[in-house]
Short mmCIF file of C-alpha atoms and ligand atoms in Angstrom, two decimals:
data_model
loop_
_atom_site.label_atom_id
_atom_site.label_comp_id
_atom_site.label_asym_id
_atom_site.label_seq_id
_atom_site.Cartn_x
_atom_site.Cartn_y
_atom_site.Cartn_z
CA UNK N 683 -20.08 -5.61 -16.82
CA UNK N 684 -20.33 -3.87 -20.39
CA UNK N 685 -19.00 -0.91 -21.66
CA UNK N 686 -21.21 1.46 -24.00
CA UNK N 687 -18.86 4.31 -24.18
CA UNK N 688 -17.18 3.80 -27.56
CA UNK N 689 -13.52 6.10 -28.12
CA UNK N 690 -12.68 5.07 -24.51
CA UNK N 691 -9.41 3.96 -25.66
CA UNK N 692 -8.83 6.11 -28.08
CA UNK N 693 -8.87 9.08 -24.99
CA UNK N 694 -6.34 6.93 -22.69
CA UNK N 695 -4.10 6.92 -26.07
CA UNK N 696 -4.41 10.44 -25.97
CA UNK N 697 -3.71 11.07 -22.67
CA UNK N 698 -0.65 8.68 -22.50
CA UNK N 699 0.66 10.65 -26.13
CA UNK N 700 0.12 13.77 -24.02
CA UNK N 701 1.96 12.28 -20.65
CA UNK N 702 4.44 11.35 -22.96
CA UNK N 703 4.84 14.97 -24.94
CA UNK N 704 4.86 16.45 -21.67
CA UNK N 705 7.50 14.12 -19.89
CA UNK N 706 9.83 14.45 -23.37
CA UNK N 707 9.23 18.51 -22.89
CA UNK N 708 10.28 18.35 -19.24
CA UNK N 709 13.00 15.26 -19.60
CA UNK N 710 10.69 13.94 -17.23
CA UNK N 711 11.12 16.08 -14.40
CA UNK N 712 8.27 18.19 -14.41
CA UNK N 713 5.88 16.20 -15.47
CA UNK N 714 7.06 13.03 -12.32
CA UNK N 715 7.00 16.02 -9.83
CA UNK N 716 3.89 16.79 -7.37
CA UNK N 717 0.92 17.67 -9.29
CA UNK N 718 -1.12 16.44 -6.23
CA UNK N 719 -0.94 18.63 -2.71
CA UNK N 720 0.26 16.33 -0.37
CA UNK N 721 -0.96 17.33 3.02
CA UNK N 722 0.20 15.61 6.73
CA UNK N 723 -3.35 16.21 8.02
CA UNK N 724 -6.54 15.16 7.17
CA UNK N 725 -8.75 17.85 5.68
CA UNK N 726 -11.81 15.32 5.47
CA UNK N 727 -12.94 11.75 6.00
CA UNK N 728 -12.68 11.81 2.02
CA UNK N 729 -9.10 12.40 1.60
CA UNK N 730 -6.86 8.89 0.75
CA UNK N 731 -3.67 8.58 3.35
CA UNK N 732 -0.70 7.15 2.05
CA UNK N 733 1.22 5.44 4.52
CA UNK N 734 4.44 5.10 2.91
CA UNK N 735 6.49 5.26 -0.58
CA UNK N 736 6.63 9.17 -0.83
CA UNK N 737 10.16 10.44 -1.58
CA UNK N 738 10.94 13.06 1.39
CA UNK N 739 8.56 11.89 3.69
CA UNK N 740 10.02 10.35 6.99
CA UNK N 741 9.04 6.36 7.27
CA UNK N 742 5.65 6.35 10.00
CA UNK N 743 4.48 9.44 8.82
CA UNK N 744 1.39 9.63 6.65
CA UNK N 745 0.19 12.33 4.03
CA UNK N 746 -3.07 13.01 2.35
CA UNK N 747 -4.45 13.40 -0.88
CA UNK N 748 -7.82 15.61 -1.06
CA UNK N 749 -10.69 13.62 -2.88
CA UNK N 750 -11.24 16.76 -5.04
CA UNK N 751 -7.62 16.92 -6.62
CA UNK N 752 -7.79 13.49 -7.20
CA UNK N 753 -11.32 14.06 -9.39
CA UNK N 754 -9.22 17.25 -10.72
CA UNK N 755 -6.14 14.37 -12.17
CA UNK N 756 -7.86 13.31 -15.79
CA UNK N 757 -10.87 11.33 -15.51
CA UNK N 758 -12.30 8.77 -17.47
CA UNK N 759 -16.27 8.05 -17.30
CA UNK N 760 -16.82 4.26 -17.77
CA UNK N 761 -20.17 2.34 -18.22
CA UNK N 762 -20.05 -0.80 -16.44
CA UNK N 763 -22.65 -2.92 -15.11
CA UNK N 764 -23.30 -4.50 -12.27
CA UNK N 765 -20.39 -2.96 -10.66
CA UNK N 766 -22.17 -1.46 -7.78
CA UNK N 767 -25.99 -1.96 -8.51
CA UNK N 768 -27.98 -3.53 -10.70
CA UNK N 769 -27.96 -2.26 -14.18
CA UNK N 770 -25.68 -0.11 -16.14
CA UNK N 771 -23.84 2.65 -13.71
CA UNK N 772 -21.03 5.70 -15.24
CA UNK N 773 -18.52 5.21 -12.78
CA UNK N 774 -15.82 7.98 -12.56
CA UNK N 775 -12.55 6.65 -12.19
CA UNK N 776 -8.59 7.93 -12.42
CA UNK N 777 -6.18 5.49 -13.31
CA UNK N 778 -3.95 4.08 -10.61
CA UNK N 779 -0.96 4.67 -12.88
CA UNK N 780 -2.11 8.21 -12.83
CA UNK N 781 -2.17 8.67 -9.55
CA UNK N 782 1.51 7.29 -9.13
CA UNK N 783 2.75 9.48 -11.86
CA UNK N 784 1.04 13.08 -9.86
CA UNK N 785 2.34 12.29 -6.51
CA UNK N 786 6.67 12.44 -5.55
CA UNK N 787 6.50 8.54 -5.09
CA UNK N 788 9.84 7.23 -3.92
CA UNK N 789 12.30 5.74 -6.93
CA UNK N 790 12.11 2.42 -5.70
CA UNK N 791 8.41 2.01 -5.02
CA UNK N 792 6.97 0.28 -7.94
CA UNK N 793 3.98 -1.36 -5.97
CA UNK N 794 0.59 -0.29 -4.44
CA UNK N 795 -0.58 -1.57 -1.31
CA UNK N 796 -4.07 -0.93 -0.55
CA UNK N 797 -5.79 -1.48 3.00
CA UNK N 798 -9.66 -1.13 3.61
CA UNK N 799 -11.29 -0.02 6.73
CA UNK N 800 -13.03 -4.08 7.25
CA UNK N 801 -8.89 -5.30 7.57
CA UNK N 802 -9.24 -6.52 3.90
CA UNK N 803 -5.88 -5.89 1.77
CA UNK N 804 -4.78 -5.85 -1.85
CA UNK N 805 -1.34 -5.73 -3.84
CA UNK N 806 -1.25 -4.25 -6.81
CA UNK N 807 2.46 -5.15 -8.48
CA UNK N 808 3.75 -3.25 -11.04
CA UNK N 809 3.54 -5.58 -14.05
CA UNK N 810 -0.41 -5.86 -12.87
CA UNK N 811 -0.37 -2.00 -12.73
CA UNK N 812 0.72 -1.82 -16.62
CA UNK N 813 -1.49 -4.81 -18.15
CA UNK N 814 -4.63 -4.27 -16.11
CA UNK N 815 -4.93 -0.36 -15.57
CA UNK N 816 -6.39 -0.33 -12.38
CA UNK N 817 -8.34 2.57 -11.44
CA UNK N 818 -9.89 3.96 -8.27
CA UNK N 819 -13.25 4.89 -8.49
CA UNK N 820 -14.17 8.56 -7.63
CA UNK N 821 -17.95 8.84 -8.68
CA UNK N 822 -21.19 6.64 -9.22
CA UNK N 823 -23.19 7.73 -11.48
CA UNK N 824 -22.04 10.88 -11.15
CA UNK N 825 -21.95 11.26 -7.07
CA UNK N 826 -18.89 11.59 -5.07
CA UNK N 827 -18.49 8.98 -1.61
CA UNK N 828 -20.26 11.99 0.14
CA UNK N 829 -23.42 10.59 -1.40
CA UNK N 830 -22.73 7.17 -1.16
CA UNK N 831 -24.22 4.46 -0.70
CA UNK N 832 -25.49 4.89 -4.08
CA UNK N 833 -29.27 4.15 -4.58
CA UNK N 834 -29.59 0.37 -4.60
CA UNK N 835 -26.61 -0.61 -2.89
CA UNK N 836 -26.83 -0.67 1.09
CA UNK N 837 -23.14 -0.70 2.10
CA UNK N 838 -21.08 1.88 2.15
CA UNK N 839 -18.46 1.04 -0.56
CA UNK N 840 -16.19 4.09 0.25
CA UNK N 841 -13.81 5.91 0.99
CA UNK N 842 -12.21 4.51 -1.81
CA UNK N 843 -12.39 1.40 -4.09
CA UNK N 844 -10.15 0.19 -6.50
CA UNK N 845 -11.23 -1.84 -9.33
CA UNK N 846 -9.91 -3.16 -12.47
CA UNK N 847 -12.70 -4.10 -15.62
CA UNK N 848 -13.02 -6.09 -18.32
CA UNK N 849 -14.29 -3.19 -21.06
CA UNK N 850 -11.07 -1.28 -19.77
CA UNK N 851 -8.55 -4.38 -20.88
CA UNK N 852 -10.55 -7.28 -22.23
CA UNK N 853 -9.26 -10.57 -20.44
CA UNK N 854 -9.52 -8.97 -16.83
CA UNK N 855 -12.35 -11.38 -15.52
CA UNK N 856 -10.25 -14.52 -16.57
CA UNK N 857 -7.60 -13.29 -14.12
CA UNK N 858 -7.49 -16.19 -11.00
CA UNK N 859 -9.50 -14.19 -8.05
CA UNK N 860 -9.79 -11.17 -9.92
CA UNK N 861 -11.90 -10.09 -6.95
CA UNK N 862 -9.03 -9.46 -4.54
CA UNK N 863 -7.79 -6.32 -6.82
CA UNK N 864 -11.40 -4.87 -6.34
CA UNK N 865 -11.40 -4.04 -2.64
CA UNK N 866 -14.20 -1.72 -1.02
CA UNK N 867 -13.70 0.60 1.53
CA UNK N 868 -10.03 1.44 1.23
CA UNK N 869 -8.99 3.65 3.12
CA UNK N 870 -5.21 3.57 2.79
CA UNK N 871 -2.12 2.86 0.56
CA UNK N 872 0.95 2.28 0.13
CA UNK N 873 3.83 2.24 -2.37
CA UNK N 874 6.86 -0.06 -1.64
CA UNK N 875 9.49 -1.91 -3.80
CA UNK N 876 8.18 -5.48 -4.87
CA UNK N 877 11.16 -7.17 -3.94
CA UNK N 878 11.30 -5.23 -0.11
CA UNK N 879 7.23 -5.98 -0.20
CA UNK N 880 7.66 -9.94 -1.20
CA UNK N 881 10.52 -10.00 0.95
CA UNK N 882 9.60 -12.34 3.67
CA UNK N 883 8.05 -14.85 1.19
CA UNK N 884 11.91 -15.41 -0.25
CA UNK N 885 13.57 -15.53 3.22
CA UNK N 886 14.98 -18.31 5.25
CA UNK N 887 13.17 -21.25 5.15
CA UNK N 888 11.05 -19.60 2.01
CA UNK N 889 14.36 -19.08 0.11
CA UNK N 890 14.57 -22.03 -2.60
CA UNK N 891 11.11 -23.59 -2.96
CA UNK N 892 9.94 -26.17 -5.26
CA UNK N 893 8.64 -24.86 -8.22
CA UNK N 894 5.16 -25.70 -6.11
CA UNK N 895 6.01 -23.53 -3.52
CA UNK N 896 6.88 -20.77 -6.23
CA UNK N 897 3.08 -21.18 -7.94
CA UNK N 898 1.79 -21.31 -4.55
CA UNK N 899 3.61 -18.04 -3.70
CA UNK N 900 1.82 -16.50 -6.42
CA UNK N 901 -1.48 -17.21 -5.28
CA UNK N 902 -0.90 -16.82 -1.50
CA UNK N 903 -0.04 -13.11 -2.42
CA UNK N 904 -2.49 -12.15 -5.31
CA UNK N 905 -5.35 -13.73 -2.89
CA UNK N 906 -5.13 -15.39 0.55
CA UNK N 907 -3.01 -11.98 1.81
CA UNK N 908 -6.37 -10.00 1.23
CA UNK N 909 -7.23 -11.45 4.32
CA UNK N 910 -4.28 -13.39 5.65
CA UNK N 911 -0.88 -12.73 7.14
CA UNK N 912 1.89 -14.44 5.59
CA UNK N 913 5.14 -15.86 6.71
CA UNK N 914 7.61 -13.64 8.57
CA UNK N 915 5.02 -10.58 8.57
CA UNK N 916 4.62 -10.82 4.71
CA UNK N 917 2.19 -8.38 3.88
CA UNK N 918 -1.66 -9.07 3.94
CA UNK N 919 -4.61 -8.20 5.28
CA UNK N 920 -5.91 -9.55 8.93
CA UNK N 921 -9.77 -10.27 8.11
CA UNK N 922 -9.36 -13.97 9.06
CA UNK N 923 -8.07 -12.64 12.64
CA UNK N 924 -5.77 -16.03 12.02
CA UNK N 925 -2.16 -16.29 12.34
CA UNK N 926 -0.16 -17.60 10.07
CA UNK N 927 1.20 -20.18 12.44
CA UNK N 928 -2.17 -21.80 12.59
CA UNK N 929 -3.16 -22.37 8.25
CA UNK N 930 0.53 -23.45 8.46
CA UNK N 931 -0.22 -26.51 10.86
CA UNK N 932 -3.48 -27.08 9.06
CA UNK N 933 -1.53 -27.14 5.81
CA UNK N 934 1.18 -29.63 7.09
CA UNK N 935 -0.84 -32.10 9.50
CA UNK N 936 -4.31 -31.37 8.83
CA UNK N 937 -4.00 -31.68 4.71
CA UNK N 938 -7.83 -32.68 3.82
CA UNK N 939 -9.17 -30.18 6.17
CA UNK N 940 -6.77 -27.96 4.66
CA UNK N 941 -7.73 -28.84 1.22
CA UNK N 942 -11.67 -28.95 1.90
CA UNK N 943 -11.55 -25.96 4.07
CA UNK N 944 -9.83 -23.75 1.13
CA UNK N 945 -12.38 -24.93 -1.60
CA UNK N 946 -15.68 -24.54 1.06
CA UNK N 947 -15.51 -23.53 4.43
CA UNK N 948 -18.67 -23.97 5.27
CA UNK N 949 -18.44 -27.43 4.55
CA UNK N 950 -16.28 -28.28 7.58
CA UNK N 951 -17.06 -25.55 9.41
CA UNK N 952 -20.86 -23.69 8.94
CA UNK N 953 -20.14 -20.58 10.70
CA UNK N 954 -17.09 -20.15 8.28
CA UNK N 955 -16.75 -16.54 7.07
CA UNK N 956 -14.05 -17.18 4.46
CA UNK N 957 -14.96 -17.14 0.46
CA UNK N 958 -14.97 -20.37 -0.90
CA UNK N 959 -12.41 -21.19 -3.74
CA UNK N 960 -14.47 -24.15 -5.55
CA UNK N 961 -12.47 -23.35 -8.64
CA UNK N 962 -9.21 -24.04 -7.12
CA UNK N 963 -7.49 -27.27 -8.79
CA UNK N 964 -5.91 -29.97 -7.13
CA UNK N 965 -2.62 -28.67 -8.36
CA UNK N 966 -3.20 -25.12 -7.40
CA UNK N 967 -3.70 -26.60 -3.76
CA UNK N 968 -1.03 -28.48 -3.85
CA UNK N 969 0.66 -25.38 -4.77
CA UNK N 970 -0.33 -23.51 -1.52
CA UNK N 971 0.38 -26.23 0.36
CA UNK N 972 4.03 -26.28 -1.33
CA UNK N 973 3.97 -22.67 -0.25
CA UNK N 974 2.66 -22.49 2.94
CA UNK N 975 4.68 -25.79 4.41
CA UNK N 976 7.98 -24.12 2.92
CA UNK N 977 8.40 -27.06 0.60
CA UNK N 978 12.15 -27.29 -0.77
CA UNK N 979 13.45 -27.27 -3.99
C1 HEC Q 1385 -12.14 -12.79 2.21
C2 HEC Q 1385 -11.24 -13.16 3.27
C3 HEC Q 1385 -10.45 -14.45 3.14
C4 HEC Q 1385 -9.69 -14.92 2.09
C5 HEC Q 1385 -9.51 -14.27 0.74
C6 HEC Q 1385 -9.07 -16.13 2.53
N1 HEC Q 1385 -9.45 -16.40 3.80
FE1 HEC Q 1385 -8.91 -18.04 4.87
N2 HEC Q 1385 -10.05 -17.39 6.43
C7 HEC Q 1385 -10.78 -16.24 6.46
C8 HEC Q 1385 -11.50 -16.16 7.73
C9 HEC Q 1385 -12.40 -15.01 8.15
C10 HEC Q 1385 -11.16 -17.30 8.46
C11 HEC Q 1385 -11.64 -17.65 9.87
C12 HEC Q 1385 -12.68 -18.73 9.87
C13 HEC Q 1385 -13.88 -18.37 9.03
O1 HEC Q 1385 -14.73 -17.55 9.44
O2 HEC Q 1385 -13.96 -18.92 7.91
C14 HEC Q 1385 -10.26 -18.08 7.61
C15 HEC Q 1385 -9.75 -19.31 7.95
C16 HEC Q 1385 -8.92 -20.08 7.15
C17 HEC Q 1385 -8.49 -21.42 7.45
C18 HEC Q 1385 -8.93 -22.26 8.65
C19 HEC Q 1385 -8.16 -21.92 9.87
C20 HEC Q 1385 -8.74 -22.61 11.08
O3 HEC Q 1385 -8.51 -22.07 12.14
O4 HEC Q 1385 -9.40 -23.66 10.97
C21 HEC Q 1385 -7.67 -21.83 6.43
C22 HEC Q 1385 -6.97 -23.17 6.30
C23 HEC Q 1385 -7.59 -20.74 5.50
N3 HEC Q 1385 -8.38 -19.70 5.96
C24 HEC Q 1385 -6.83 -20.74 4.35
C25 HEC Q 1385 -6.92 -19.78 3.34
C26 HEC Q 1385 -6.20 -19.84 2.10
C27 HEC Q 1385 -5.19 -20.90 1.72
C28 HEC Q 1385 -6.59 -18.76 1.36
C29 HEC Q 1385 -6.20 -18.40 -0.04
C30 HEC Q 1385 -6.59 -19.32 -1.06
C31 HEC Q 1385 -7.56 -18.03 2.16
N4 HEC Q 1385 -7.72 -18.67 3.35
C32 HEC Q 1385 -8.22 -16.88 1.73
C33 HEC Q 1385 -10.87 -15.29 5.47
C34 HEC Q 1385 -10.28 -15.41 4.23
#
């Protein structure tokens, strides 16, 4: 992917100046409060439910955002390529951090949780949120996910997809997995406290790991839990239609199948769905292991 726009940056700088002018104006208030209708029914396929992590709403309860106030928020055009089709594409897109900072989201809730329609999942932390600039993507070339697919693509990457790009914050495809934080098809999120999200993963027997285990924490969340449920209902995604129970046994008394498994499936088993991880280093398998087995410290 390649940008051509040139000034991009210089129009987030002036929108954040202009957040910022308005948030000084309004001590903060104003500008943090609803700018997006909220609404606890569905008005169209199109609209994005949010599950939880909206101050005032009762937990199991679900609101919706419309797609058309979301491509009312400001909008950036960028020019990628590659991103859906071949070739250069404008894709439309409102910054994630935008999104949190038009919608009531709770005090606490620092993190988004996205879920897609195929059972994939993605976490978006907050320190990710501020470096990377994720953005969901509201047009291609131009056409909301009414139109979609667009013309070249033959899957339906909508309702929503959140993506994060290299001409947006230069680095982004060096990120391990960079894939997992640009699902397709989500059509849900979340925003929950880090710590309360990441809770199970510190818990009990996951409390003091090795400094493995710690690595291998890191890259259990940022990519197996796309598709993977984790320890003690750690959040994730349920893709593999695996339970936990059963990578954990692999990982503890089936270690090369583990290890070959992770870095090709389809070398031990050729039906495998999963996405190989050829790039994975010993070390960073050890690491999951560390993880997965609840390795001490
Ligand atoms: C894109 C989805 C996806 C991701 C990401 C993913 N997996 Fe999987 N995984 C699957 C699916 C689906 C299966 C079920 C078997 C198959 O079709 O490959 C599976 C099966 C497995 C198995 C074999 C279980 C068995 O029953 O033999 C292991 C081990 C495993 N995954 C580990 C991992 C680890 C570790 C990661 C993170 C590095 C990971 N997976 C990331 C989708 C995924």
């Amino acid at each position: 992917m390649r940008i051509t726009t040139r000034g991009l940056r210089g129009r987030s700088h002036w929108f954040s100046a202009f957040a910022g002018a308005l948030m000084l104006m309004s001590g903060g208030g104003l500008w943090a409060a609803s700018q997006l209708a909220v609404s606890k029914t569905a008005g169209s396929p199109y609209d994005l439910k949010i599950t939880a992590g909206l101050a005032d709403v009762p937990s199991g309860e679900d609101r919706f955002v419309a797609w058309s106030d979301l491509d009312s928020l400001p909008t950036e055009v960028l020019e990628l390529e590659g991103e859906f089709v071949p070739g250069m594409q404008s894709v439309t897109v409102v910054f994630l951090d935008q999104v949190m900072g038009a919608l009531p989201v709770a005090s606490q809730a620092d993190t988004v949780l996205a879920w897609c329609t195929d059972g994939y999942f993605s976490i978006y932390p907050p320190e990710f949120i501020a470096r990377q600039r994720p953005f969901v993507v509201l047009r291609i070339n131009g056409d909301g996910p009414d139109k979609w697919p667009p013309e070249g693509l033959n899957f339906n990457p909508g309702p929503y997809v959140i993506s994060v790009a290299d001409e947006v914050v230069p680095g982004t495809e060096a990120i391990l997995d960079v894939g997992h934080k640009r699902p397709w098809g989500v059509d849900r999120i979340a925003f929950v406290a880090l710590n309360t999200a990441l809770a199970p993963a510190h818990t009990g027997k996951w409390r003091e790991l090795s400094t493995a285990g710690n690595v291998g924490r890191d890259i259990w969340v940022n990519s197996c839990s796309s598709c993977h449920p984790g320890p003690g209902g750690l959040v994730g995604g349920d893709k593999s239609q695996r339970p936990f129970e059963i990578l954990a046994a692999h990982a503890k008394y089936n270690t090369d199948y583990f290890r070959t498994y992770v870095r090709s499936p389809t070398s031990v088993v050729p039906s495998a769905k999963m996405e190989a991880h050829p790039h994975y280093t010993d070390e960073q398998l050890d690491a999951l292991i560390a993880f997965i087995t609840a390795e001490q410290g």
